Coordinates of C-alpha atoms in Angstrom, one line a residue:
G103 CA 135.8 112.3 92.7
A104 CA 138.3 111.1 95.2
L105 CA 137.2 109.2 98.3
A106 CA 137.6 111.2 101.5
L107 CA 139.9 109.6 104.0
S108 CA 137.3 110.4 106.7
D109 CA 134.9 108.1 104.9
A110 CA 137.3 105.3 104.0
V111 CA 139.5 104.8 107.1
P112 CA 136.7 104.2 109.6
V113 CA 135.3 101.5 107.3
L114 CA 138.6 99.7 107.1
E115 CA 139.2 100.0 110.8
N116 CA 135.8 98.5 111.5
F117 CA 136.9 95.4 109.5
G118 CA 139.8 95.1 111.9
F119 CA 142.5 96.7 109.7
R120 CA 145.1 99.3 110.7
V121 CA 145.5 101.8 107.9
I122 CA 149.2 102.5 107.3
G123 CA 149.1 104.6 104.2
E124 CA 147.0 105.6 101.1
L125 CA 147.9 106.6 97.6
P126 CA 145.2 108.1 95.3
T127 CA 145.7 108.0 91.5
R128 CA 143.6 110.1 89.2
L129 CA 142.4 108.4 86.0
R130 CA 142.4 110.2 82.7
E131 CA 138.6 110.0 82.3
D132 CA 135.8 112.6 82.0
N133 CA 134.1 111.4 85.2
D134 CA 137.1 112.3 87.4
S135 CA 137.7 108.8 88.7
F136 CA 140.3 107.8 91.2
V137 CA 142.0 104.6 92.2
H138 CA 142.9 104.4 95.9
D139 CA 145.7 102.1 97.1
F140 CA 145.6 101.4 100.9
V141 CA 148.3 99.8 102.9
V142 CA 146.7 98.0 105.9
E143 CA 147.7 95.6 108.6
S144 CA 145.6 93.0 110.5
D145 CA 146.1 90.8 113.5
A146 CA 143.9 88.1 112.0
S147 CA 145.4 85.4 109.8
G148 CA 144.6 85.6 106.1
E149 CA 143.8 81.9 105.9
G150 CA 140.3 80.9 104.8
H151 CA 139.3 84.4 103.7
D152 CA 137.8 84.9 100.3
A153 CA 139.2 88.1 98.9
A154 CA 136.2 88.8 96.7
V155 CA 133.8 88.4 99.6
L156 CA 135.8 90.8 101.8
E157 CA 136.1 93.3 98.9
G158 CA 132.3 93.1 98.4
A159 CA 131.6 93.6 102.1
I160 CA 133.9 96.7 102.3
A161 CA 132.3 98.2 99.1
A162 CA 128.9 97.7 100.6
A163 CA 129.9 99.5 103.8
L164 CA 131.4 102.4 101.8
E165 CA 128.3 102.7 99.6
G166 CA 125.9 102.6 102.6
K167 CA 124.3 99.3 101.6
A168 CA 125.6 97.8 104.8
E169 CA 126.1 99.4 108.2
N170 CA 129.6 100.5 109.1
D171 CA 130.3 99.2 112.6
A172 CA 132.4 96.8 114.6
F173 CA 130.3 93.8 113.6
N174 CA 132.2 93.8 110.3
R175 CA 135.3 92.6 112.2
L176 CA 133.6 89.2 112.4
I177 CA 134.1 88.7 108.7
V178 CA 137.9 88.8 109.2
D179 CA 138.3 87.6 112.7
V180 CA 135.7 84.8 112.8
G181 CA 135.4 84.0 109.1
L182 CA 131.7 84.7 108.8
S183 CA 129.9 85.6 105.6
P184 CA 128.6 89.1 105.3
Q185 CA 125.0 87.7 105.4
S186 CA 125.8 86.1 108.8
V187 CA 127.2 89.3 110.1
V188 CA 124.0 91.1 109.1
L189 CA 121.9 88.5 111.0
L190 CA 124.0 89.0 114.2
R191 CA 123.7 92.8 113.8
A192 CA 119.9 92.6 113.3
W193 CA 119.6 90.4 116.4
F194 CA 121.7 92.8 118.4
R195 CA 119.5 95.7 117.5
Y196 CA 116.5 93.9 118.7
L197 CA 118.2 92.8 122.0
R198 CA 119.1 96.4 122.7
Q199 CA 115.5 97.5 122.1
A200 CA 114.5 94.7 124.5
G201 CA 116.8 95.9 127.2
L202 CA 120.2 94.2 126.7
P203 CA 122.5 96.4 128.8
Y204 CA 125.7 95.7 126.8
G205 CA 126.9 98.0 124.0
L206 CA 127.9 97.1 120.5
T207 CA 131.7 96.8 121.1
T208 CA 131.2 94.5 124.1
V209 CA 128.8 92.2 122.2
V210 CA 131.2 92.0 119.2
D211 CA 134.1 91.2 121.5
A212 CA 132.0 88.4 123.1
L213 CA 131.3 86.9 119.7
R214 CA 134.9 87.2 118.6
R215 CA 136.1 85.4 121.7
A216 CA 133.8 82.4 120.9
P217 CA 134.2 81.9 117.2
K218 CA 132.9 78.2 117.2
L219 CA 129.9 79.2 119.2
T220 CA 129.2 82.2 117.0
K221 CA 129.2 79.9 113.9
A222 CA 127.0 77.4 115.8
L223 CA 124.4 80.1 116.5
I224 CA 124.3 80.9 112.8
A225 CA 124.1 77.2 111.9
R226 CA 121.2 76.8 114.4
F227 CA 119.2 79.6 112.7
A228 CA 119.8 78.2 109.3
A229 CA 118.9 74.6 110.3
A230 CA 115.5 75.8 111.5
H231 CA 114.7 78.3 108.9
D232 CA 116.3 77.6 105.6
P233 CA 113.7 75.6 103.6
A234 CA 116.3 74.6 100.9
N235 CA 118.8 73.2 103.4
P236 CA 117.0 71.7 106.4
A237 CA 119.4 70.3 109.0
D238 CA 119.4 68.7 112.5
V239 CA 118.4 71.5 114.9
H240 CA 119.1 69.1 117.9
A241 CA 122.7 68.7 116.8
T242 CA 123.3 72.5 116.5
D243 CA 121.6 73.0 119.9
E244 CA 124.1 70.5 121.4
A245 CA 127.0 72.4 119.8
I246 CA 125.7 75.6 121.3
E247 CA 125.4 74.1 124.7
R248 CA 129.0 72.8 124.5
G249 CA 130.2 76.3 123.4
L250 CA 128.3 78.0 126.3
D251 CA 129.9 75.6 128.8
A252 CA 133.3 76.7 127.6
V253 CA 132.6 80.4 128.2
S254 CA 134.1 81.7 131.4
A255 CA 133.3 85.4 131.5
I256 CA 129.9 86.2 132.9
D257 CA 129.2 89.1 130.6
D258 CA 130.1 86.9 127.5
D259 CA 127.8 84.2 128.9
R260 CA 124.9 86.5 129.2
I261 CA 125.3 88.0 125.8
L262 CA 125.7 84.6 124.0
R263 CA 122.7 83.1 125.9
A264 CA 120.6 86.2 124.9
Y265 CA 121.5 85.4 121.2
R266 CA 120.7 81.7 121.8
N267 CA 117.3 82.4 123.3
L268 CA 116.4 84.9 120.6
I269 CA 117.2 82.5 117.8
A270 CA 115.2 79.7 119.6
A271 CA 112.2 82.1 119.9
C272 CA 112.1 82.8 116.1
L273 CA 109.0 81.3 114.4
R274 CA 109.5 82.7 110.9
T275 CA 111.9 84.8 109.0
N276 CA 112.4 86.0 105.4
A277 CA 116.2 85.7 105.7
F278 CA 116.2 82.9 103.1
A279 CA 113.5 84.5 100.8
P280 CA 114.0 87.2 98.2
A281 CA 112.5 89.8 100.5
A282 CA 115.6 89.7 102.6
A283 CA 117.4 91.7 100.0
E284 CA 115.4 94.7 101.1
A285 CA 115.0 94.1 104.8
L286 CA 115.1 91.2 107.3
A287 CA 112.0 90.2 109.3
F288 CA 111.8 87.9 112.2
K289 CA 108.5 86.7 113.8
L290 CA 109.1 86.0 117.5
D291 CA 107.3 84.1 120.2
S292 CA 107.8 86.8 122.9
H293 CA 107.2 84.4 125.8
L294 CA 110.3 82.4 124.9
I295 CA 112.6 85.5 125.3
P296 CA 113.6 85.9 129.0
G297 CA 113.6 89.3 130.6
L298 CA 111.2 91.1 128.3
P299 CA 109.3 94.0 130.1
A300 CA 105.6 93.4 130.8
P301 CA 103.1 93.2 129.2
V302 CA 104.7 90.5 127.0
P303 CA 103.2 90.4 123.6
W304 CA 101.7 87.2 122.1
R305 CA 103.8 87.6 119.0
E306 CA 106.1 90.3 117.6
I307 CA 107.8 91.0 114.3
W308 CA 111.2 92.7 114.2
V309 CA 112.3 94.3 111.0
Y310 CA 115.9 95.4 110.3
S311 CA 117.7 97.0 107.3
P312 CA 120.4 99.7 107.0
R313 CA 117.6 102.0 106.0
V314 CA 114.8 101.4 108.6
E315 CA 114.1 99.4 111.7
G316 CA 110.7 98.5 113.1
I317 CA 108.7 96.4 115.5
H318 CA 105.1 95.1 115.4
L319 CA 103.6 93.8 118.7
R320 CA 100.4 91.8 118.9
A321 CA 98.6 90.9 122.1
G322 CA 96.7 88.0 120.5
P323 CA 95.9 86.2 117.2
V324 CA 93.2 88.7 116.3
A325 CA 94.4 92.2 117.2
R326 CA 94.2 95.7 115.7
G327 CA 96.4 98.8 116.0
G328 CA 98.2 101.5 114.2
L329 CA 101.8 102.0 112.9
R330 CA 103.7 104.9 114.3
W331 CA 106.6 106.8 112.7
S332 CA 108.8 106.9 115.7
D333 CA 111.5 109.4 116.5
R334 CA 113.1 107.3 119.3
R335 CA 115.9 105.4 117.6
D336 CA 117.2 103.6 120.7
D337 CA 114.0 102.6 122.5
F338 CA 111.1 102.7 120.1
R339 CA 110.1 99.2 121.3
T340 CA 109.4 100.6 124.7
E341 CA 107.3 103.4 123.1
I342 CA 105.3 100.8 121.0
L343 CA 104.9 98.4 124.0
G344 CA 103.2 101.2 126.0
L345 CA 100.9 102.0 123.1
M346 CA 100.1 98.3 122.6
K347 CA 99.0 98.1 126.2
A348 CA 96.7 101.1 125.8
Q349 CA 95.4 99.7 122.5
R350 CA 94.6 96.4 124.2
V351 CA 92.3 98.2 126.6
K352 CA 90.7 100.4 123.9
N353 CA 90.0 97.4 121.7
A354 CA 88.2 95.4 124.3
V355 CA 84.8 96.2 122.9
I356 CA 85.8 96.2 119.2
V357 CA 88.1 93.2 118.6
P358 CA 89.5 90.8 121.1
T359 CA 92.7 92.6 121.8
G360 CA 95.2 95.3 120.6
A361 CA 98.4 95.6 118.5
K362 CA 100.8 98.4 117.7
G363 CA 103.7 98.9 115.4
G364 CA 106.4 101.4 114.9
F365 CA 109.3 102.1 112.6
Y366 CA 112.4 104.4 112.7
P367 CA 113.8 105.6 109.4
K368 CA 117.6 105.7 109.8
Q369 CA 118.6 107.7 106.7
L370 CA 116.4 110.8 106.9
P371 CA 117.6 114.0 105.3
S372 CA 117.2 117.1 107.4
P373 CA 113.6 118.5 107.1
A374 CA 115.0 122.0 107.5
L375 CA 116.9 121.6 104.3
D376 CA 114.5 119.6 102.2
R377 CA 111.1 118.6 103.7
D378 CA 109.9 116.9 100.6
A379 CA 112.9 114.6 100.6
W380 CA 112.4 114.0 104.3
L381 CA 108.8 113.0 103.8
A382 CA 109.7 110.8 100.7
E383 CA 112.3 108.9 102.7
G384 CA 109.9 108.4 105.6
T385 CA 107.2 107.2 103.3
E386 CA 109.5 104.7 101.6
S387 CA 110.7 103.5 105.0
Y388 CA 107.1 102.8 105.8
R389 CA 106.7 100.9 102.5
I390 CA 109.8 98.8 103.4
F391 CA 108.4 98.1 106.8
I392 CA 105.0 97.0 105.5
R393 CA 106.5 94.8 102.7
S394 CA 108.7 93.1 105.3
L395 CA 105.8 92.4 107.7
L396 CA 103.7 91.0 104.8
S397 CA 106.7 88.9 103.6
I398 CA 106.2 86.5 106.6
T399 CA 102.5 86.7 106.9
D400 CA 100.0 84.1 105.7
N401 CA 97.5 84.8 103.0
I402 CA 94.0 83.4 102.3
V403 CA 93.4 82.3 98.7
D404 CA 90.1 80.6 97.8
G405 CA 89.3 80.1 101.4
A406 CA 92.5 78.3 102.2
V407 CA 95.5 79.6 104.2
V408 CA 98.6 79.9 102.1
H409 CA 102.1 80.3 103.7
P410 CA 104.6 82.7 102.2
Q411 CA 107.2 81.1 99.8
G412 CA 110.7 80.6 101.0
V413 CA 109.7 80.8 104.7
A414 CA 109.9 77.9 107.1
I415 CA 106.7 77.9 109.3
L416 CA 107.4 76.9 112.9
D417 CA 104.0 78.1 114.2
G418 CA 100.5 77.5 113.0
E419 CA 98.3 79.3 110.5
D420 CA 98.3 83.1 111.2
P421 CA 96.6 85.1 108.4
Y422 CA 95.0 87.9 110.5
F423 CA 97.1 91.1 110.2
V424 CA 95.7 94.6 109.9
V425 CA 97.2 98.0 110.5
A426 CA 95.9 101.6 111.0
A427 CA 97.2 105.1 111.0
D428 CA 99.0 106.6 114.0
K429 CA 101.4 109.5 114.7
G430 CA 103.3 110.4 111.6
T431 CA 101.3 108.0 109.4
A432 CA 97.8 109.6 109.3
T433 CA 97.9 109.9 105.5
F434 CA 99.6 106.6 104.8
S435 CA 96.7 104.1 104.8
D436 CA 96.3 104.3 101.0
V437 CA 100.0 103.5 100.8
A438 CA 99.6 100.4 102.9
N439 CA 96.5 99.3 101.1
A440 CA 98.2 99.7 97.7
L441 CA 100.9 97.3 98.9
A442 CA 98.3 94.8 100.1
L443 CA 96.5 94.9 96.8
E444 CA 99.8 94.6 94.9
R445 CA 100.5 91.3 96.9
D446 CA 96.9 90.1 96.5
F447 CA 96.6 90.0 100.3
W448 CA 93.3 88.6 101.3
L449 CA 92.1 91.8 103.1
G450 CA 92.7 94.0 100.1
D451 CA 92.0 97.7 100.8
A452 CA 90.6 96.7 104.3
F453 CA 94.2 95.9 105.3
A454 CA 94.8 99.5 106.6
S455 CA 91.8 101.3 108.1
G456 CA 91.1 104.8 106.9
G457 CA 92.4 106.1 103.6
S458 CA 90.4 107.4 100.7
Q459 CA 88.1 104.3 100.8
G460 CA 87.5 104.3 104.6
Y461 CA 86.4 106.6 107.4
D462 CA 88.4 109.7 108.4
H463 CA 87.8 109.3 112.1
K464 CA 89.3 112.6 113.0
A465 CA 87.2 114.6 110.5
M466 CA 84.1 112.7 111.7
G467 CA 84.9 113.2 115.3
I468 CA 84.4 109.5 116.0
T469 CA 86.5 109.4 119.2
A470 CA 84.7 112.4 120.7
K471 CA 81.3 111.1 119.7
G472 CA 82.1 107.7 121.2
A473 CA 83.2 109.4 124.4
W474 CA 79.9 111.3 124.6
V475 CA 77.8 108.2 123.9
S476 CA 79.7 106.4 126.7
V477 CA 79.0 109.3 129.1
Q478 CA 75.3 109.2 128.2
R479 CA 75.1 105.4 128.7
H480 CA 76.9 105.7 132.0
F481 CA 74.3 108.1 133.4
A482 CA 71.4 106.3 131.8
E483 CA 72.4 103.0 133.6
R484 CA 72.8 104.6 137.0

């Protein structure tokens, strides 16, 4: 059928176009197809733009394969590739979760006003993390510093430095591996990111796609904790950080320290209309989250640590990664273990505790029994 103007016009406007007119033409076919001709204006020059790339980016936004927001203007105004725009959007989503006070439009305007610096940020990331095209990170760092020196507005300076610091804190990413087609994952050294709220994790992994966003926080190299299906789109990192802090205390007598993860599905249908579809989308979002986490995690094969393919390793060996059930994911352990077995992950069906091959701690009352034993020991020792 015909494309609704309410769907098309906002997409074109987010690419920086002003829509002047539109003419739909119905084709003589059984599937009721239309050709839409749009007349648009743009303040940007048309030089250096690949029409096929721009066409593909607009189509992706219309089809829901890419997000429809003002970041798309950077393709036209700055001359970035759609892949680079997705990176900037993913980093912005993390920075907002981490407490960046600036909104999307303000951040996009700061990037547009510093086109050379914006391109240098992307080049810095690629230089450090693209195994196929390694480059001089020091040279890109110098270009970034020169660009920052030229920024006069204080808000722009803070935004661009936040991007610079986040990119420098990235230890691994799947952005240059096949897994990036589904979702992006970034492993971060949290202590290199200024201004994070305490307690600052040892490592964290940020996952972004148009379909789901998620975070996994670890307080140490060997840490355990569950994954939560969060309903807090704008601040689930704050939610997960509080849970990691509690898990760190709870795990003191089990494993060295605690971890916690959470994901937010962004394309859920209404459970009031179709609860099965709602659960199916949530479960698939969980799968995407797990696959993305594993895509930058080391494996152990025949007793030796094996790094993931297509991923530049800027940290040491780090194969210990386990998950567990939490709010919204109580029945998902078998799903996670199936993904671990599918990838031949070294922990197999021990990757996610619980499930059909593990203990149902709720049915067994393990938490209550543990509390009772603790009370008995407390009074026995007094």
